[in-house]
mmCIF file of C-alpha atoms and ligand atoms in Angstrom:
data_model
loop_
_atom_site.group_PDB
_atom_site.id
_atom_site.type_symbol
_atom_site.label_atom_id
_atom_site.label_comp_id
_atom_site.label_asym_id
_atom_site.label_seq_id
_atom_site.Cartn_x
_atom_site.Cartn_y
_atom_site.Cartn_z
ATOM 1 C CA MET A 212 0.000 0.000 0.000
ATOM 2 C CA LYS A 213 1.409 3.403 -1.007
ATOM 3 C CA ARG A 214 0.399 6.530 0.887
ATOM 4 C CA LEU A 215 -0.367 9.665 -1.111
ATOM 5 C CA SER A 216 -0.260 13.296 -0.214
ATOM 6 C CA VAL A 217 -2.189 15.380 -2.752
ATOM 7 C CA LEU A 218 -1.261 19.069 -2.707
ATOM 8 C CA GLY A 219 -3.985 21.022 -4.475
ATOM 9 C CA SER A 220 -6.553 18.218 -4.257
ATOM 10 C CA THR A 221 -9.582 20.353 -5.181
ATOM 11 C CA GLY A 222 -8.195 21.526 -8.531
ATOM 12 C CA SER A 223 -8.466 19.721 -11.855
ATOM 13 C CA ILE A 224 -5.327 17.550 -11.480
ATOM 14 C CA GLY A 225 -5.969 16.996 -7.766
ATOM 15 C CA SER A 226 -9.543 15.785 -8.294
ATOM 16 C CA ASN A 227 -8.448 13.529 -11.134
ATOM 17 C CA THR A 228 -5.662 12.131 -8.936
ATOM 18 C CA LEU A 229 -8.249 11.160 -6.333
ATOM 19 C CA ARG A 230 -10.359 9.444 -9.009
ATOM 20 C CA VAL A 231 -7.300 7.459 -10.082
ATOM 21 C CA ALA A 232 -6.485 6.610 -6.454
ATOM 22 C CA ALA A 233 -10.096 5.531 -5.850
ATOM 23 C CA ALA A 234 -9.955 3.158 -8.817
ATOM 24 C CA LEU A 235 -6.691 1.688 -7.486
ATOM 25 C CA ARG A 236 -7.746 1.407 -3.845
ATOM 26 C CA ASP A 237 -5.870 -1.862 -3.462
ATOM 27 C CA GLN A 238 -2.623 0.007 -4.088
ATOM 28 C CA PHE A 239 -3.057 3.598 -2.888
ATOM 29 C CA GLU A 240 -4.238 5.225 0.304
ATOM 30 C CA VAL A 241 -4.808 8.978 0.603
ATOM 31 C CA ALA A 242 -3.007 10.364 3.663
ATOM 32 C CA TYR A 243 -3.015 14.152 3.181
ATOM 33 C CA LEU A 244 -4.936 16.718 1.143
ATOM 34 C CA THR A 245 -4.619 20.463 0.652
ATOM 35 C CA THR A 246 -6.731 23.141 -0.982
ATOM 36 C CA HIS A 247 -6.406 26.825 -1.735
ATOM 37 C CA ARG A 248 -9.840 27.753 -0.389
ATOM 38 C CA ASN A 249 -12.406 25.179 -1.589
ATOM 39 C CA ALA A 250 -13.381 23.862 1.854
ATOM 40 C CA ARG A 251 -16.676 22.388 0.637
ATOM 41 C CA LEU A 252 -15.054 20.065 -1.921
ATOM 42 C CA LEU A 253 -12.260 19.280 0.532
ATOM 43 C CA LEU A 254 -14.855 18.155 3.088
ATOM 44 C CA GLN A 255 -16.395 15.797 0.522
ATOM 45 C CA GLN A 256 -12.936 14.424 -0.258
ATOM 46 C CA VAL A 257 -12.222 13.968 3.450
ATOM 47 C CA ARG A 258 -15.450 11.994 3.907
ATOM 48 C CA GLU A 259 -14.553 9.751 0.977
ATOM 49 C CA PHE A 260 -10.823 9.251 1.564
ATOM 50 C CA ARG A 261 -10.378 9.754 5.328
ATOM 51 C CA PRO A 262 -6.943 11.424 5.240
ATOM 52 C CA ARG A 263 -4.937 12.064 8.437
ATOM 53 C CA ALA A 264 -4.716 15.827 8.020
ATOM 54 C CA VAL A 265 -5.467 18.600 5.540
ATOM 55 C CA ALA A 266 -4.220 22.125 4.863
ATOM 56 C CA ILE A 267 -6.255 25.108 3.688
ATOM 57 C CA PHE A 268 -4.105 27.868 2.213
ATOM 58 C CA ASP A 269 -6.610 30.653 2.849
ATOM 59 C CA GLU A 270 -6.307 31.234 6.604
ATOM 60 C CA THR A 271 -9.783 32.758 6.981
ATOM 61 C CA VAL A 272 -11.378 29.739 5.307
ATOM 62 C CA ALA A 273 -9.170 27.432 7.377
ATOM 63 C CA SER A 274 -10.269 28.870 10.716
ATOM 64 C CA ALA A 275 -13.917 28.990 9.618
ATOM 65 C CA HIS A 276 -13.931 25.227 8.924
ATOM 66 C CA THR A 277 -11.540 23.799 11.515
ATOM 67 C CA VAL A 278 -14.323 22.502 13.762
ATOM 68 C CA GLU A 279 -16.107 20.688 10.909
ATOM 69 C CA PHE A 280 -12.918 18.868 9.906
ATOM 70 C CA ARG A 281 -12.017 18.014 13.506
ATOM 71 C CA LYS A 282 -15.452 16.426 13.950
ATOM 72 C CA LEU A 283 -14.340 14.009 11.229
ATOM 73 C CA GLY A 284 -11.118 13.358 13.145
ATOM 74 C CA VAL A 285 -8.967 15.325 10.712
ATOM 75 C CA GLU A 286 -6.421 17.944 11.744
ATOM 76 C CA VAL A 287 -6.452 21.219 9.758
ATOM 77 C CA TYR A 288 -3.352 23.293 9.070
ATOM 78 C CA GLY A 289 -3.762 26.856 7.787
ATOM 79 C CA GLY A 290 -1.918 29.174 5.409
ATOM 80 C CA PHE A 291 1.371 28.676 3.620
ATOM 81 C CA PRO A 292 2.979 27.277 6.817
ATOM 82 C CA GLY A 293 0.195 24.673 6.840
ATOM 83 C CA LEU A 294 0.939 23.697 3.252
ATOM 84 C CA LEU A 295 4.636 23.369 4.109
ATOM 85 C CA GLU A 296 3.770 21.290 7.175
ATOM 86 C CA ILE A 297 1.797 18.845 5.015
ATOM 87 C CA SER A 298 4.623 18.652 2.456
ATOM 88 C CA ARG A 299 7.048 17.678 5.245
ATOM 89 C CA GLN A 300 5.034 14.742 6.610
ATOM 90 C CA GLN A 301 7.045 11.552 7.055
ATOM 91 C CA ASP A 302 4.416 8.840 6.619
ATOM 92 C CA VAL A 303 3.979 9.334 2.868
ATOM 93 C CA ASP A 304 5.352 7.535 -0.223
ATOM 94 C CA ILE A 305 4.294 9.847 -3.046
ATOM 95 C CA VAL A 306 3.643 13.580 -2.926
ATOM 96 C CA VAL A 307 1.434 14.706 -5.819
ATOM 97 C CA ASN A 308 2.169 18.379 -6.385
ATOM 98 C CA ALA A 309 -0.869 19.764 -8.190
ATOM 99 C CA LEU A 310 -0.471 23.313 -6.891
ATOM 100 C CA VAL A 311 -0.736 26.252 -9.264
ATOM 101 C CA GLY A 312 2.180 28.657 -9.611
ATOM 102 C CA ALA A 313 5.496 29.439 -7.964
ATOM 103 C CA ILE A 314 4.022 28.565 -4.589
ATOM 104 C CA GLY A 315 4.712 24.911 -5.510
ATOM 105 C CA LEU A 316 8.503 25.197 -5.286
ATOM 106 C CA GLN A 317 9.071 24.837 -1.539
ATOM 107 C CA PRO A 318 6.601 21.969 -1.051
ATOM 108 C CA THR A 319 8.415 20.064 -3.847
ATOM 109 C CA LEU A 320 11.782 20.674 -2.156
ATOM 110 C CA ASN A 321 10.371 19.577 1.219
ATOM 111 C CA ALA A 322 9.066 16.323 -0.235
ATOM 112 C CA LEU A 323 12.367 15.633 -2.007
ATOM 113 C CA ARG A 324 14.352 16.313 1.193
ATOM 114 C CA LYS A 325 12.359 13.509 2.810
ATOM 115 C CA GLY A 326 13.278 11.255 -0.132
ATOM 116 C CA ARG A 327 9.689 11.009 -1.396
ATOM 117 C CA ARG A 328 8.671 10.494 -5.006
ATOM 118 C CA VAL A 329 7.177 13.723 -6.316
ATOM 119 C CA ALA A 330 4.493 13.251 -8.963
ATOM 120 C CA LEU A 331 4.814 16.699 -10.450
ATOM 121 C CA ALA A 332 2.018 18.632 -12.117
ATOM 122 C CA ASN A 333 3.296 21.980 -10.822
ATOM 123 C CA LYS A 334 5.606 22.855 -13.726
ATOM 124 C CA GLU A 335 6.479 26.183 -12.077
ATOM 125 C CA THR A 336 8.550 24.136 -9.582
ATOM 126 C CA LEU A 337 11.036 23.412 -12.376
ATOM 127 C CA VAL A 338 10.637 26.687 -14.268
ATOM 128 C CA LEU A 339 11.545 28.597 -11.142
ATOM 129 C CA GLY A 340 13.969 26.292 -9.370
ATOM 130 C CA GLY A 341 14.951 23.647 -11.939
ATOM 131 C CA LYS A 342 18.615 23.614 -11.006
ATOM 132 C CA LEU A 343 18.098 23.482 -7.221
ATOM 133 C CA VAL A 344 15.278 20.958 -7.504
ATOM 134 C CA MET A 345 17.160 18.544 -9.776
ATOM 135 C CA GLN A 346 20.276 18.851 -7.576
ATOM 136 C CA LYS A 347 18.252 18.053 -4.473
ATOM 137 C CA ALA A 348 16.565 15.079 -6.148
ATOM 138 C CA SER A 349 19.854 13.544 -7.254
ATOM 139 C CA GLN A 350 21.522 14.285 -3.886
ATOM 140 C CA VAL A 351 18.924 12.298 -1.957
ATOM 141 C CA GLY A 352 18.053 9.836 -4.728
ATOM 142 C CA ALA A 353 14.403 10.935 -4.898
ATOM 143 C CA GLU A 354 12.335 10.630 -8.086
ATOM 144 C CA ILE A 355 10.457 13.378 -9.872
ATOM 145 C CA ILE A 356 7.860 11.815 -12.160
ATOM 146 C CA PRO A 357 6.079 14.327 -14.395
ATOM 147 C CA ILE A 358 2.301 14.425 -14.626
ATOM 148 C CA ASP A 359 2.327 16.969 -17.440
ATOM 149 C CA SER A 360 1.107 14.929 -20.438
ATOM 150 C CA GLU A 361 3.997 15.955 -22.716
ATOM 151 C CA HIS A 362 6.662 15.072 -20.169
ATOM 152 C CA SER A 363 4.917 11.861 -19.250
ATOM 153 C CA ALA A 364 4.983 11.028 -22.971
ATOM 154 C CA LEU A 365 8.708 11.797 -23.158
ATOM 155 C CA LEU A 366 9.399 9.671 -20.088
ATOM 156 C CA GLN A 367 7.438 6.789 -21.636
ATOM 157 C CA CYS A 368 9.353 7.152 -24.935
ATOM 158 C CA LEU A 369 12.641 7.073 -23.024
ATOM 159 C CA ALA A 370 11.868 3.870 -21.135
ATOM 160 C CA GLY A 371 14.643 1.378 -21.859
ATOM 161 C CA GLU A 372 16.704 3.853 -23.904
ATOM 162 C CA GLU A 373 20.230 5.179 -23.319
ATOM 163 C CA ALA A 374 20.293 8.928 -22.623
ATOM 164 C CA ASN A 375 23.106 9.483 -25.149
ATOM 165 C CA ALA A 376 21.009 7.926 -27.933
ATOM 166 C CA VAL A 377 18.535 10.826 -27.836
ATOM 167 C CA ARG A 378 18.883 13.396 -30.604
ATOM 168 C CA LYS A 379 15.953 15.627 -29.794
ATOM 169 C CA MET A 380 12.674 15.872 -27.987
ATOM 170 C CA VAL A 381 9.617 17.348 -29.634
ATOM 171 C CA LEU A 382 6.832 18.679 -27.442
ATOM 172 C CA THR A 383 3.450 18.812 -29.093
ATOM 173 C CA ALA A 384 1.153 21.802 -28.575
ATOM 174 C CA SER A 385 -2.534 21.938 -29.424
ATOM 175 C CA GLY A 386 -2.065 25.556 -30.477
ATOM 176 C CA GLY A 387 -4.878 26.628 -28.151
ATOM 177 C CA PRO A 388 -8.119 28.363 -29.112
ATOM 178 C CA PHE A 389 -6.447 31.167 -31.117
ATOM 179 C CA ARG A 390 -4.317 29.165 -33.519
ATOM 180 C CA GLU A 391 -6.273 30.572 -36.450
ATOM 181 C CA ARG A 392 -7.104 33.984 -35.056
ATOM 182 C CA ALA A 393 -5.195 36.994 -36.430
ATOM 183 C CA ALA A 394 -2.587 38.447 -34.079
ATOM 184 C CA GLY A 395 -4.008 41.903 -34.763
ATOM 185 C CA ASP A 396 -7.266 40.762 -33.165
ATOM 186 C CA PHE A 397 -5.656 39.516 -29.904
ATOM 187 C CA GLN A 398 -6.534 42.760 -28.120
ATOM 188 C CA ASN A 399 -10.221 41.823 -28.519
ATOM 189 C CA VAL A 400 -9.933 38.319 -27.042
ATOM 190 C CA THR A 401 -12.330 37.916 -24.112
ATOM 191 C CA VAL A 402 -11.696 35.924 -20.937
ATOM 192 C CA ASP A 403 -14.447 33.471 -21.870
ATOM 193 C CA GLU A 404 -12.928 32.850 -25.308
ATOM 194 C CA ALA A 405 -9.490 32.289 -23.760
ATOM 195 C CA LEU A 406 -10.927 29.880 -21.189
ATOM 196 C CA ASN A 407 -12.509 27.759 -23.922
ATOM 197 C CA HIS A 408 -9.715 25.285 -24.731
ATOM 198 C CA PRO A 409 -10.470 23.043 -27.720
ATOM 199 C CA ASN A 410 -9.091 19.745 -26.293
ATOM 200 C CA TRP A 411 -8.192 19.849 -22.614
ATOM 201 C CA ASP A 412 -10.361 20.569 -19.588
ATOM 202 C CA MET A 413 -8.039 22.310 -17.109
ATOM 203 C CA GLY A 414 -7.922 24.995 -14.419
ATOM 204 C CA PRO A 415 -8.131 28.695 -15.435
ATOM 205 C CA LYS A 416 -4.431 29.631 -15.079
ATOM 206 C CA ILE A 417 -3.095 26.844 -17.297
ATOM 207 C CA THR A 418 -5.941 27.348 -19.779
ATOM 208 C CA ILE A 419 -4.920 30.984 -20.292
ATOM 209 C CA ASP A 420 -1.277 29.858 -20.534
ATOM 210 C CA SER A 421 -2.372 27.417 -23.246
ATOM 211 C CA ALA A 422 -4.093 30.233 -25.142
ATOM 212 C CA THR A 423 -0.938 32.410 -25.106
ATOM 213 C CA LEU A 424 1.309 29.340 -25.635
ATOM 214 C CA MET A 425 3.200 30.341 -22.474
ATOM 215 C CA ASN A 426 2.221 26.912 -21.208
ATOM 216 C CA LYS A 427 4.343 25.327 -23.955
ATOM 217 C CA GLY A 428 7.170 27.717 -23.135
ATOM 218 C CA LEU A 429 7.048 26.700 -19.475
ATOM 219 C CA GLU A 430 6.988 23.063 -20.606
ATOM 220 C CA VAL A 431 10.139 23.568 -22.701
ATOM 221 C CA ILE A 432 11.889 24.822 -19.548
ATOM 222 C CA GLU A 433 10.409 21.929 -17.568
ATOM 223 C CA ALA A 434 11.709 19.422 -20.150
ATOM 224 C CA PHE A 435 15.148 21.048 -20.125
ATOM 225 C CA TRP A 436 15.533 20.385 -16.404
ATOM 226 C CA LEU A 437 13.789 17.023 -16.230
ATOM 227 C CA PHE A 438 15.659 15.395 -19.084
ATOM 228 C CA GLY A 439 18.970 17.329 -19.078
ATOM 229 C CA LEU A 440 19.094 18.107 -22.812
ATOM 230 C CA ASP A 441 20.677 21.020 -24.654
ATOM 231 C CA ILE A 442 18.182 23.798 -25.348
ATOM 232 C CA SER A 443 18.766 23.282 -29.074
ATOM 233 C CA ALA A 444 17.546 19.669 -28.760
ATOM 234 C CA ILE A 445 14.075 20.710 -27.560
ATOM 235 C CA GLU A 446 11.492 21.601 -30.196
ATOM 236 C CA VAL A 447 7.811 22.432 -30.274
ATOM 237 C CA VAL A 448 5.381 21.346 -32.973
ATOM 238 C CA VAL A 449 1.726 22.331 -33.159
ATOM 239 C CA HIS A 450 -0.540 19.285 -33.324
ATOM 240 C CA PRO A 451 -4.143 20.484 -33.009
ATOM 241 C CA GLN A 452 -5.700 17.059 -32.318
ATOM 242 C CA SER A 453 -3.717 16.469 -29.070
ATOM 243 C CA ILE A 454 -3.463 12.735 -29.745
ATOM 244 C CA ILE A 455 0.335 12.496 -29.905
ATOM 245 C CA HIS A 456 1.512 13.821 -26.552
ATOM 246 C CA SER A 457 5.192 14.210 -27.566
ATOM 247 C CA PHE A 458 8.021 12.564 -29.547
ATOM 248 C CA VAL A 459 11.612 11.527 -28.939
ATOM 249 C CA GLU A 460 13.939 11.286 -31.937
ATOM 250 C CA PHE A 461 16.980 9.047 -31.547
ATOM 251 C CA GLU A 462 20.437 9.186 -33.160
ATOM 252 C CA ASP A 463 19.563 6.312 -35.512
ATOM 253 C CA CYS A 464 16.675 8.364 -37.067
ATOM 254 C CA SER A 465 14.079 6.318 -35.231
ATOM 255 C CA ILE A 466 11.270 8.272 -33.560
ATOM 256 C CA LYS A 467 9.078 7.154 -30.674
ATOM 257 C CA ALA A 468 5.826 8.877 -29.815
ATOM 258 C CA GLN A 469 3.261 8.337 -27.078
ATOM 259 C CA LEU A 470 -0.397 8.567 -28.092
ATOM 260 C CA GLY A 471 -3.742 8.570 -26.381
ATOM 261 C CA LEU A 472 -6.927 10.542 -25.902
ATOM 262 C CA PRO A 473 -6.401 13.845 -24.076
ATOM 263 C CA ASP A 474 -7.219 12.576 -20.577
ATOM 264 C CA MET A 475 -5.006 13.653 -17.671
ATOM 265 C CA ARG A 476 -5.885 10.536 -15.684
ATOM 266 C CA VAL A 477 -3.514 8.573 -17.933
ATOM 267 C CA PRO A 478 -0.325 10.510 -17.073
ATOM 268 C CA ILE A 479 -1.496 10.840 -13.446
ATOM 269 C CA GLN A 480 -1.851 7.083 -13.110
ATOM 270 C CA TYR A 481 1.504 6.498 -14.816
ATOM 271 C CA ALA A 482 3.210 8.897 -12.356
ATOM 272 C CA LEU A 483 1.686 6.967 -9.439
ATOM 273 C CA THR A 484 2.372 3.431 -10.683
ATOM 274 C CA TYR A 485 5.671 4.154 -12.545
ATOM 275 C CA PRO A 486 7.487 2.161 -13.779
ATOM 276 C CA GLU A 487 4.597 -0.290 -13.772
ATOM 277 C CA ARG A 488 1.350 0.002 -15.698
ATOM 278 C CA ARG A 489 -1.992 -0.885 -14.187
ATOM 279 C CA PRO A 490 -5.278 -1.566 -16.006
ATOM 280 C CA ALA A 491 -7.557 1.477 -16.328
ATOM 281 C CA GLU A 492 -11.152 2.024 -17.387
ATOM 282 C CA PHE A 493 -10.675 5.363 -19.155
ATOM 283 C CA PRO A 494 -12.068 5.937 -22.663
ATOM 284 C CA ARG A 495 -9.801 4.284 -25.239
ATOM 285 C CA LEU A 496 -8.478 5.705 -28.490
ATOM 286 C CA ASP A 497 -10.209 4.295 -31.559
ATOM 287 C CA PHE A 498 -7.986 4.841 -34.608
ATOM 288 C CA THR A 499 -10.876 4.329 -36.999
ATOM 289 C CA GLN A 500 -12.512 7.443 -35.519
ATOM 290 C CA LEU A 501 -9.473 9.648 -36.183
ATOM 291 C CA SER A 502 -9.772 11.526 -39.447
ATOM 292 C CA GLU A 503 -6.325 13.123 -39.351
ATOM 293 C CA LEU A 504 -3.237 13.932 -37.341
ATOM 294 C CA THR A 505 -1.709 17.203 -38.498
ATOM 295 C CA PHE A 506 1.419 19.135 -37.595
ATOM 296 C CA GLU A 507 2.623 22.687 -38.157
ATOM 297 C CA GLN A 508 5.361 25.055 -36.985
ATOM 298 C CA PRO A 509 4.459 27.272 -34.044
ATOM 299 C CA ASP A 510 4.118 30.960 -34.899
ATOM 300 C CA PHE A 511 6.651 32.594 -32.573
ATOM 301 C CA GLU A 512 5.734 36.101 -33.706
ATOM 302 C CA LYS A 513 2.061 35.686 -33.033
ATOM 303 C CA PHE A 514 2.566 33.756 -29.775
ATOM 304 C CA ARG A 515 5.336 35.831 -28.257
ATOM 305 C CA CYS A 516 5.129 34.096 -24.889
ATOM 306 C CA LEU A 517 6.630 30.952 -26.416
ATOM 307 C CA ASP A 518 9.546 32.942 -27.801
ATOM 308 C CA LEU A 519 10.022 34.755 -24.467
ATOM 309 C CA ALA A 520 10.221 31.426 -22.645
ATOM 310 C CA PHE A 521 12.998 30.218 -24.972
ATOM 311 C CA GLN A 522 14.773 33.561 -24.441
ATOM 312 C CA ALA A 523 14.520 33.234 -20.657
ATOM 313 C CA LEU A 524 15.839 29.683 -20.757
ATOM 314 C CA ARG A 525 18.817 30.794 -22.878
ATOM 315 C CA ALA A 526 19.465 33.772 -20.586
ATOM 316 C CA GLY A 527 19.691 31.386 -17.628
ATOM 317 C CA GLY A 528 20.045 32.431 -13.981
ATOM 318 C CA ALA A 529 16.712 33.479 -12.571
ATOM 319 C CA ALA A 530 15.336 34.676 -15.929
ATOM 320 C CA PRO A 531 12.767 31.838 -16.033
ATOM 321 C CA ALA A 532 11.683 32.829 -12.494
ATOM 322 C CA VAL A 533 11.137 36.403 -13.703
ATOM 323 C CA LEU A 534 9.276 35.153 -16.790
ATOM 324 C CA ASN A 535 7.062 32.936 -14.670
ATOM 325 C CA ALA A 536 6.279 35.514 -11.976
ATOM 326 C CA ALA A 537 5.454 38.249 -14.498
ATOM 327 C CA ASN A 538 3.263 35.784 -16.371
ATOM 328 C CA GLU A 539 1.405 34.683 -13.226
ATOM 329 C CA GLU A 540 0.595 38.286 -12.387
ATOM 330 C CA ALA A 541 -0.377 39.150 -15.969
ATOM 331 C CA VAL A 542 -2.653 36.097 -16.276
ATOM 332 C CA SER A 543 -4.314 36.904 -12.985
ATOM 333 C CA LEU A 544 -4.897 40.503 -14.147
ATOM 334 C CA PHE A 545 -6.323 39.249 -17.453
ATOM 335 C CA LEU A 546 -8.646 36.813 -15.633
ATOM 336 C CA SER A 547 -9.924 39.650 -13.462
ATOM 337 C CA ARG A 548 -10.464 41.677 -16.655
ATOM 338 C CA LYS A 549 -7.952 44.384 -15.738
ATOM 339 C CA ILE A 550 -5.747 43.994 -18.838
ATOM 340 C CA LYS A 551 -6.227 42.852 -22.416
ATOM 341 C CA PHE A 552 -5.042 39.484 -23.734
ATOM 342 C CA ASP A 553 -2.246 41.000 -25.812
ATOM 343 C CA GLN A 554 -0.846 42.776 -22.735
ATOM 344 C CA VAL A 555 0.185 39.431 -21.217
ATOM 345 C CA PRO A 556 3.277 38.925 -23.433
ATOM 346 C CA ALA A 557 4.006 42.664 -23.353
ATOM 347 C CA LEU A 558 4.159 42.665 -19.541
ATOM 348 C CA VAL A 559 6.301 39.527 -19.455
ATOM 349 C CA GLU A 560 8.726 40.990 -21.979
ATOM 350 C CA ASP A 561 8.887 44.252 -20.054
ATOM 351 C CA ALA A 562 9.743 42.377 -16.836
ATOM 352 C CA LEU A 563 12.457 40.341 -18.588
ATOM 353 C CA THR A 564 13.949 43.541 -20.023
ATOM 354 C CA ASN A 565 13.885 45.533 -16.802
ATOM 355 C CA CYS A 566 14.270 43.089 -13.914
ATOM 356 C CA ASP A 567 17.623 41.837 -12.733
ATOM 357 C CA TYR A 568 18.089 38.039 -12.734
ATOM 358 C CA ASN A 569 21.807 37.419 -12.724
ATOM 359 C CA SER A 570 23.007 35.584 -9.685
ATOM 360 C CA CYS A 571 20.887 32.981 -7.989
ATOM 361 C CA SER A 572 22.051 30.183 -5.770
ATOM 362 C CA SER A 573 19.272 29.696 -3.244
ATOM 363 C CA VAL A 574 15.519 29.492 -2.887
ATOM 364 C CA GLU A 575 15.638 32.890 -1.148
ATOM 365 C CA ASP A 576 17.356 34.407 -4.221
ATOM 366 C CA LEU A 577 14.741 32.916 -6.534
ATOM 367 C CA LEU A 578 11.875 34.169 -4.429
ATOM 368 C CA ARG A 579 13.444 37.635 -4.340
ATOM 369 C CA TYR A 580 13.533 37.726 -8.175
ATOM 370 C CA ASP A 581 10.011 36.344 -8.236
ATOM 371 C CA THR A 582 8.765 39.166 -5.987
ATOM 372 C CA CYS A 583 10.667 41.835 -7.965
ATOM 373 C CA ALA A 584 9.062 40.686 -11.205
ATOM 374 C CA ARG A 585 5.579 40.719 -9.677
ATOM 375 C CA GLU A 586 6.153 44.213 -8.283
ATOM 376 C CA HIS A 587 7.479 45.350 -11.648
ATOM 377 C CA VAL A 588 4.298 44.251 -13.448
ATOM 378 C CA HIS A 589 2.116 46.134 -11.001
ATOM 379 C CA ARG A 590 4.335 49.234 -11.090
ATOM 380 C CA ALA A 591 4.161 49.239 -14.882
ATOM 381 C CA LEU A 592 0.365 49.182 -14.720
ATOM 382 C CA GLY A 593 -0.132 51.259 -11.595
ATOM 383 C CA THR A 594 -2.193 48.466 -9.973
ATOM 384 C CA PRO A 595 -1.724 47.269 -6.380
ATOM 385 C CA LEU A 596 0.167 43.997 -5.807
ATOM 386 C CA GLY A 597 -1.800 41.141 -4.259
HETATM 387 MG MG1 LIG B 866 1.087 19.870 -20.754
#
């Protein structure tokens, strides 16, 4: 029996993780759960899975519901310290990090320090602290298994292969909802249009990132750290059907790809059962129902966020942390209808041009750059931070 801690259990990945765990009850037990502020769903999850303790990030919500959870025999931790407390628990085998944003970095490091497997959906962990995180994992011999569908695909393609036989990795991108929309019309994109992803059902932040293609940019950085390739060996191809989740090309011209319907439960289950596979009852791909699989080059001029992510990765240091922080703030401002869609890349570029990101050797350094970038975005717009 493996014990799971699910950080961010009320979000899209978190809820799907619990569905996977419920279907594999003979193998997995849920020990800890955390939410940002969705106490109602967390209560339902507690009744179903009977964890030992939970954390609620929003302190007001945490104190309002403590009694209800305690009646069920479950301890409640509040705020960011509560989230960190849960990520440090000893009696856990796998920590599923399904948090959204840079906030996921320290919980990942805590879990790795304890030698736990981290099933990682929080790509910002690696965008922000890739070097520190990979160093920590190799120091203690802990595994990071990606949940992101592209990286899960790459990991599956690499199974049984020698690292030096890899020539390049190709991440597929759906292209998002605006693949065919003119760049000149991006200023008119509404929040509802941007939240309407053609293939994947995900949380709001990643859905906006998919519409700007920043999500693919963050995934390029994630792949760089996870698989230790040269930047020049990582490519992106637009594949609107989202059936091929990524490719690996080998030195002998052979290419492996991983395919499946766009269903996050598949990579979630693989991250939990890795390196084994277990039977699943998800919908199966029927090739006779596929009319076509198409591929095209990404448009770096139209989707500037993707280009900015490559630039930040090449710049090194804390540039990806600046990119990520500026993007988080810009996306949040767009979602609250305070800026236009085409201001997202403009604000990220402005932060990369004007924020310092040279030396970084600690989590404290990274968080300092992260804060500077967030402040810069708000200064540029004259809006309050927070
Ligand atoms: Mg992905």
